[in-house]
Coordinates of C-alpha atoms in Angstrom, one line a residue:
M259 CA 115.2 105.4 69.3
P260 CA 114.9 101.8 68.1
A261 CA 113.3 101.3 64.7
S262 CA 109.7 100.2 64.8
L263 CA 108.8 96.7 63.7
P264 CA 107.2 96.3 60.3
A265 CA 103.4 96.2 60.6
E266 CA 103.3 93.0 58.6
L267 CA 105.7 91.1 60.9
D268 CA 104.1 88.2 62.6
L269 CA 105.1 88.5 66.3
G270 CA 104.1 84.8 67.0
W271 CA 101.8 85.7 69.8
P272 CA 99.8 83.8 70.9
P273 CA 102.0 80.9 69.8
L274 CA 100.6 78.5 67.2
P275 CA 99.5 75.0 68.6
Y276 CA 102.1 73.4 66.2
Q277 CA 104.6 74.4 63.5
A278 CA 104.8 73.1 59.9
P279 CA 107.6 70.7 59.2
V280 CA 111.1 72.2 58.6
P281 CA 112.8 71.5 55.3
P282 CA 114.6 68.1 55.4
V283 CA 118.3 67.4 55.2
V284 CA 118.8 64.6 52.7
T285 CA 121.8 62.4 53.3
E286 CA 123.9 60.4 50.8
D287 CA 121.7 57.3 51.4
G288 CA 118.7 59.2 50.2
V289 CA 117.1 59.4 53.6
S290 CA 115.2 62.7 54.3
H291 CA 115.7 63.9 57.9
F292 CA 113.2 66.4 59.4
D293 CA 114.8 67.3 62.7
G294 CA 113.3 69.2 65.6
V295 CA 109.8 69.7 64.3
T296 CA 107.4 71.3 66.8
Y297 CA 104.3 69.1 66.7
A298 CA 102.5 70.6 69.7
T299 CA 102.8 73.5 72.0
T300 CA 101.0 74.3 75.3
P301 CA 101.5 77.6 77.2
G302 CA 103.8 77.1 80.1
Y303 CA 105.4 73.9 78.8
R304 CA 108.4 73.1 76.5
P305 CA 107.3 72.6 72.9
R306 CA 107.0 68.9 72.0
L307 CA 109.4 68.0 69.2
L308 CA 109.7 65.1 66.7
D309 CA 112.3 63.9 64.2
A310 CA 111.1 62.2 61.0
H311 CA 113.5 60.0 59.0
V312 CA 112.0 58.9 55.7
P313 CA 113.7 56.5 53.3
A314 CA 114.0 57.3 49.6
R315 CA 111.0 55.7 47.8
D316 CA 108.9 56.5 44.7
E317 CA 105.7 56.2 46.6
P318 CA 104.6 57.1 50.2
V319 CA 105.9 54.7 52.8
P320 CA 104.5 53.4 56.0
V321 CA 105.7 54.9 59.3
V322 CA 106.3 53.9 62.8
I323 CA 106.2 56.4 65.7
W324 CA 108.9 55.6 68.4
I325 CA 107.9 56.4 72.0
H326 CA 110.9 56.5 74.4
G327 CA 110.9 55.1 77.9
G328 CA 112.2 56.6 81.2
G329 CA 109.5 55.9 83.7
W330 CA 107.5 58.8 82.3
L331 CA 110.0 61.0 84.2
E332 CA 112.8 61.3 81.8
G333 CA 114.0 60.2 78.3
D334 CA 114.7 61.8 74.9
R335 CA 113.3 61.0 71.5
R336 CA 116.8 60.8 70.0
Y337 CA 118.0 57.9 72.2
P338 CA 116.8 54.4 72.7
P339 CA 117.7 52.5 75.9
P340 CA 121.4 52.0 76.4
T341 CA 121.1 48.3 75.5
I342 CA 119.8 49.1 72.0
P343 CA 122.3 50.9 69.6
V344 CA 120.8 53.8 67.7
D345 CA 122.2 52.6 64.4
L346 CA 120.7 49.2 64.9
L347 CA 117.2 50.5 65.7
H348 CA 117.0 53.3 63.2
G349 CA 118.9 51.4 60.4
S350 CA 116.7 48.3 60.7
I351 CA 113.5 50.4 60.4
L352 CA 114.7 52.5 57.4
R353 CA 116.2 49.5 55.5
A354 CA 112.7 47.8 55.8
G355 CA 111.2 50.7 53.8
I356 CA 109.5 52.2 56.9
A357 CA 109.8 55.8 57.9
L358 CA 110.7 56.5 61.6
V359 CA 109.2 59.3 63.6
T360 CA 110.6 59.8 67.1
I361 CA 108.8 62.0 69.6
D362 CA 109.2 63.7 72.9
Y363 CA 106.3 64.0 75.3
R364 CA 105.6 65.8 78.6
H365 CA 107.2 64.1 81.6
S366 CA 105.0 63.3 84.6
L367 CA 106.4 66.0 86.8
E368 CA 105.6 68.5 84.1
A369 CA 102.0 67.2 83.8
P370 CA 100.4 64.0 85.1
F371 CA 98.5 61.5 83.0
P372 CA 96.8 61.7 80.5
A373 CA 99.1 64.5 79.2
Q374 CA 101.6 61.9 77.9
L375 CA 98.9 60.1 75.9
H376 CA 97.5 63.5 74.6
D377 CA 101.0 64.2 73.2
V378 CA 101.2 60.8 71.5
K379 CA 97.8 61.3 70.0
A380 CA 98.8 64.8 68.9
A381 CA 101.9 63.3 67.2
I382 CA 99.7 60.8 65.3
R383 CA 97.4 63.5 64.1
Y384 CA 100.4 65.7 63.1
V385 CA 101.9 62.9 61.1
R386 CA 98.6 62.4 59.3
R387 CA 98.1 66.1 58.7
F388 CA 101.6 66.5 57.1
A389 CA 101.8 63.0 55.5
D390 CA 102.3 64.5 52.0
T391 CA 105.1 66.7 53.2
F392 CA 106.9 63.8 54.9
G393 CA 106.2 61.4 52.0
I394 CA 104.4 58.8 54.1
D395 CA 101.2 56.9 53.8
P396 CA 98.7 58.2 56.4
E397 CA 96.8 54.9 56.4
R398 CA 99.8 52.9 57.5
I399 CA 100.9 54.2 60.9
G400 CA 102.3 52.0 63.7
V401 CA 103.5 52.8 67.2
W402 CA 106.5 51.3 69.0
G403 CA 107.4 52.0 72.5
E404 CA 109.7 50.7 75.3
S405 CA 108.9 50.7 79.0
A406 CA 106.9 53.9 79.7
G407 CA 106.7 54.3 75.9
G408 CA 105.4 50.7 75.6
H409 CA 102.6 51.6 78.0
L410 CA 101.7 54.7 75.9
A411 CA 101.9 52.7 72.6
A412 CA 99.4 50.2 74.0
L413 CA 97.1 53.0 75.1
A414 CA 97.4 54.6 71.6
G415 CA 96.4 51.2 70.1
L416 CA 93.4 50.6 72.4
T417 CA 91.7 54.0 73.0
R418 CA 89.2 55.5 70.6
P419 CA 87.0 58.6 70.8
E420 CA 83.9 56.4 71.0
G421 CA 85.4 54.2 73.7
P422 CA 85.6 54.5 77.5
A423 CA 86.7 58.0 78.5
G424 CA 86.4 58.8 74.8
E425 CA 87.4 62.3 73.9
A426 CA 89.1 62.9 77.3
L427 CA 92.0 60.7 76.2
E428 CA 92.3 62.2 72.7
G429 CA 93.3 65.6 74.0
T430 CA 93.2 68.9 72.1
V431 CA 96.9 69.8 71.8
G432 CA 98.7 70.3 68.5
V433 CA 96.6 69.4 65.5
R434 CA 93.2 69.3 67.2
E435 CA 91.2 67.2 64.7
G436 CA 92.0 63.9 62.9
N437 CA 92.0 60.2 63.3
T438 CA 94.4 58.7 65.8
A439 CA 93.9 55.0 65.0
V440 CA 97.1 52.9 64.3
S441 CA 97.6 49.8 62.3
A442 CA 100.1 47.9 64.6
V443 CA 101.6 48.2 68.1
V444 CA 105.0 47.0 69.3
D445 CA 105.1 47.2 73.1
W446 CA 108.5 46.4 74.8
Y447 CA 108.0 45.6 78.5
G448 CA 105.3 48.2 79.1
V449 CA 102.8 48.4 82.0
S450 CA 99.3 47.1 81.3
E451 CA 97.7 47.3 84.7
L452 CA 99.0 50.0 87.1
T453 CA 96.9 49.4 90.2
S454 CA 98.9 46.3 91.3
L455 CA 102.2 48.2 90.8
L456 CA 101.4 51.0 93.3
S457 CA 102.9 48.7 96.0
H458 CA 105.5 47.0 93.7
P459 CA 109.0 47.4 95.2
L460 CA 111.4 49.4 93.1
P461 CA 115.1 48.9 92.6
P462 CA 117.0 51.0 95.2
A463 CA 118.3 54.3 94.0
P464 CA 122.1 54.9 94.0
P465 CA 123.4 56.3 97.3
G466 CA 123.0 60.0 97.7
T467 CA 120.3 60.3 95.0
E468 CA 116.6 60.6 95.1
F469 CA 114.2 59.4 92.4
P470 CA 110.4 59.8 92.6
N471 CA 108.2 56.7 92.4
P472 CA 107.4 56.6 88.7
F473 CA 103.9 55.2 89.1
T474 CA 102.6 57.7 91.6
A475 CA 104.4 60.6 89.8
L476 CA 102.6 59.6 86.6
L477 CA 99.2 59.5 88.3
G478 CA 99.3 62.6 90.5
G479 CA 96.4 63.2 92.8
T480 CA 96.0 62.3 96.4
P481 CA 96.7 58.8 97.8
E482 CA 93.0 58.3 98.1
Q483 CA 92.6 59.0 94.4
Q484 CA 95.4 56.9 93.1
H485 CA 93.5 53.6 92.8
E486 CA 91.0 55.1 90.4
L487 CA 93.7 57.1 88.6
A488 CA 95.7 53.9 88.1
R489 CA 92.7 52.2 86.6
A490 CA 92.2 55.2 84.2
A491 CA 95.9 54.9 83.1
S492 CA 95.9 51.2 82.5
P493 CA 95.6 49.8 79.0
L494 CA 93.6 46.8 80.3
T495 CA 90.8 49.2 81.2
Y496 CA 90.1 49.9 77.5
M497 CA 89.8 46.4 76.2
E498 CA 86.0 46.1 76.5
G499 CA 84.4 46.7 73.1
S500 CA 87.7 47.5 71.4
T501 CA 88.9 46.2 68.1
P502 CA 92.6 46.1 68.7
P503 CA 95.2 46.3 66.0
P504 CA 97.9 43.6 65.9
F505 CA 100.1 43.7 68.9
L506 CA 103.7 42.4 69.5
L507 CA 104.7 42.2 73.1
V508 CA 108.4 41.6 74.0
H509 CA 109.4 41.3 77.7
G510 CA 112.2 40.0 79.7
T511 CA 111.1 37.1 82.1
A512 CA 113.4 38.4 84.9
D513 CA 112.2 42.1 84.6
G514 CA 112.5 43.5 88.1
L515 CA 110.9 46.9 87.4
V516 CA 107.9 45.9 85.2
P517 CA 107.0 42.2 85.9
Y518 CA 106.7 39.9 82.9
S519 CA 103.1 39.1 84.1
Q520 CA 102.1 42.6 82.9
S521 CA 102.6 41.5 79.3
E522 CA 101.0 38.1 80.0
A523 CA 97.9 39.9 81.3
L524 CA 97.7 42.1 78.2
A525 CA 98.3 39.2 75.8
E526 CA 95.4 37.3 77.5
A527 CA 93.1 40.3 77.3
L528 CA 93.9 41.0 73.7
T529 CA 93.3 37.3 72.8
D530 CA 89.9 37.4 74.6
A531 CA 89.0 40.5 72.6
G532 CA 89.7 38.7 69.4
G533 CA 92.9 40.6 68.6
E534 CA 96.0 39.3 67.0
V535 CA 98.8 39.2 69.6
T536 CA 102.3 37.7 69.8
L537 CA 104.0 37.5 73.2
E538 CA 107.7 36.9 73.0
P539 CA 109.5 36.3 76.3
V540 CA 113.2 37.1 76.5
E541 CA 114.4 34.4 78.8
D542 CA 116.3 35.6 82.0
A543 CA 116.4 39.2 80.7
D544 CA 115.8 42.2 83.1
H545 CA 114.3 45.5 82.2
I546 CA 115.6 47.1 78.9
F547 CA 116.7 43.5 78.0
L548 CA 119.7 43.6 80.4
G549 CA 121.2 40.1 80.3
A550 CA 120.0 39.2 76.9
P551 CA 122.9 37.7 75.0
D552 CA 122.0 39.5 71.7
V553 CA 119.5 42.3 71.2
T554 CA 119.7 42.2 67.4
P555 CA 117.1 39.5 66.8
I556 CA 114.8 41.4 69.2
V557 CA 115.0 44.5 67.1
T558 CA 114.9 42.8 63.7
G559 CA 111.9 40.7 64.8
S560 CA 110.0 43.8 65.8
V561 CA 110.8 45.5 62.5
A562 CA 109.6 42.3 60.6
F563 CA 106.4 42.4 62.6
L564 CA 105.8 46.1 61.6
A565 CA 106.8 45.5 57.9
R566 CA 104.3 42.6 57.7
H567 CA 101.4 44.6 59.2
L568 CA 102.2 48.0 57.6
G569 CA 102.8 46.5 54.2
A570 CA 106.4 47.6 53.8

């Protein structure tokens, strides 16, 4: 007969909505790495994980949360787009005295919008909840995303519990209470208005492969519902009455997947709302900055923007 389990053993059922940070690994450069931390769980879905990389400092440091792209259909917190070397992105942030948190979130075929935004909000709440453990300043949090992640970063910067749709966009996953405001947003070639993109032609898939339409996959619902769903998922919808944090928008002028006009429209709306916004075109570059002669200034310029607004 198998031995019975000790009565005091925690069986972990039902699962907790999040786990406390794991002990860090400290590398020779003094950076503390908290890898594979479960910041949110939902029954029936994979746990959402984050990695936190915190530079050695005597006082709490500001932090930026990196949100990966991939058309809301794929992507991984550990890898930026193939045009951006990991060492360049991570190293530039850490050398500026800013902690880096990279997050996974539910993909659109796991759950449609607003599940992705709920996960981003949960990550912000988690970072604030465990700020002392990480060694970061909970009042100096920025978000930085590319493509689908840029769209989510913009939404994180613009939506508030007291705004349009209010609590419905905050979600209740992970740490369920806490402030989700951020102090700065970097949005690389993200979508700002989805309705016009429902009919936007997409690059052809390689022969023999099938790839869902990323916009309709994100929205879910029936074709009759998609116009209203697209409006609900668009950052421009949440401009009225908002007090936006500083935004940096960087976008290739030859982007064939997300037109450059998407960032132009967001920049105009942010300006009209009295926000501070910088729109930087990358001339003749396609999506993920393909065709840009050197991505290093793009990365270092984005880090400099964050350092300035997060007080690094």
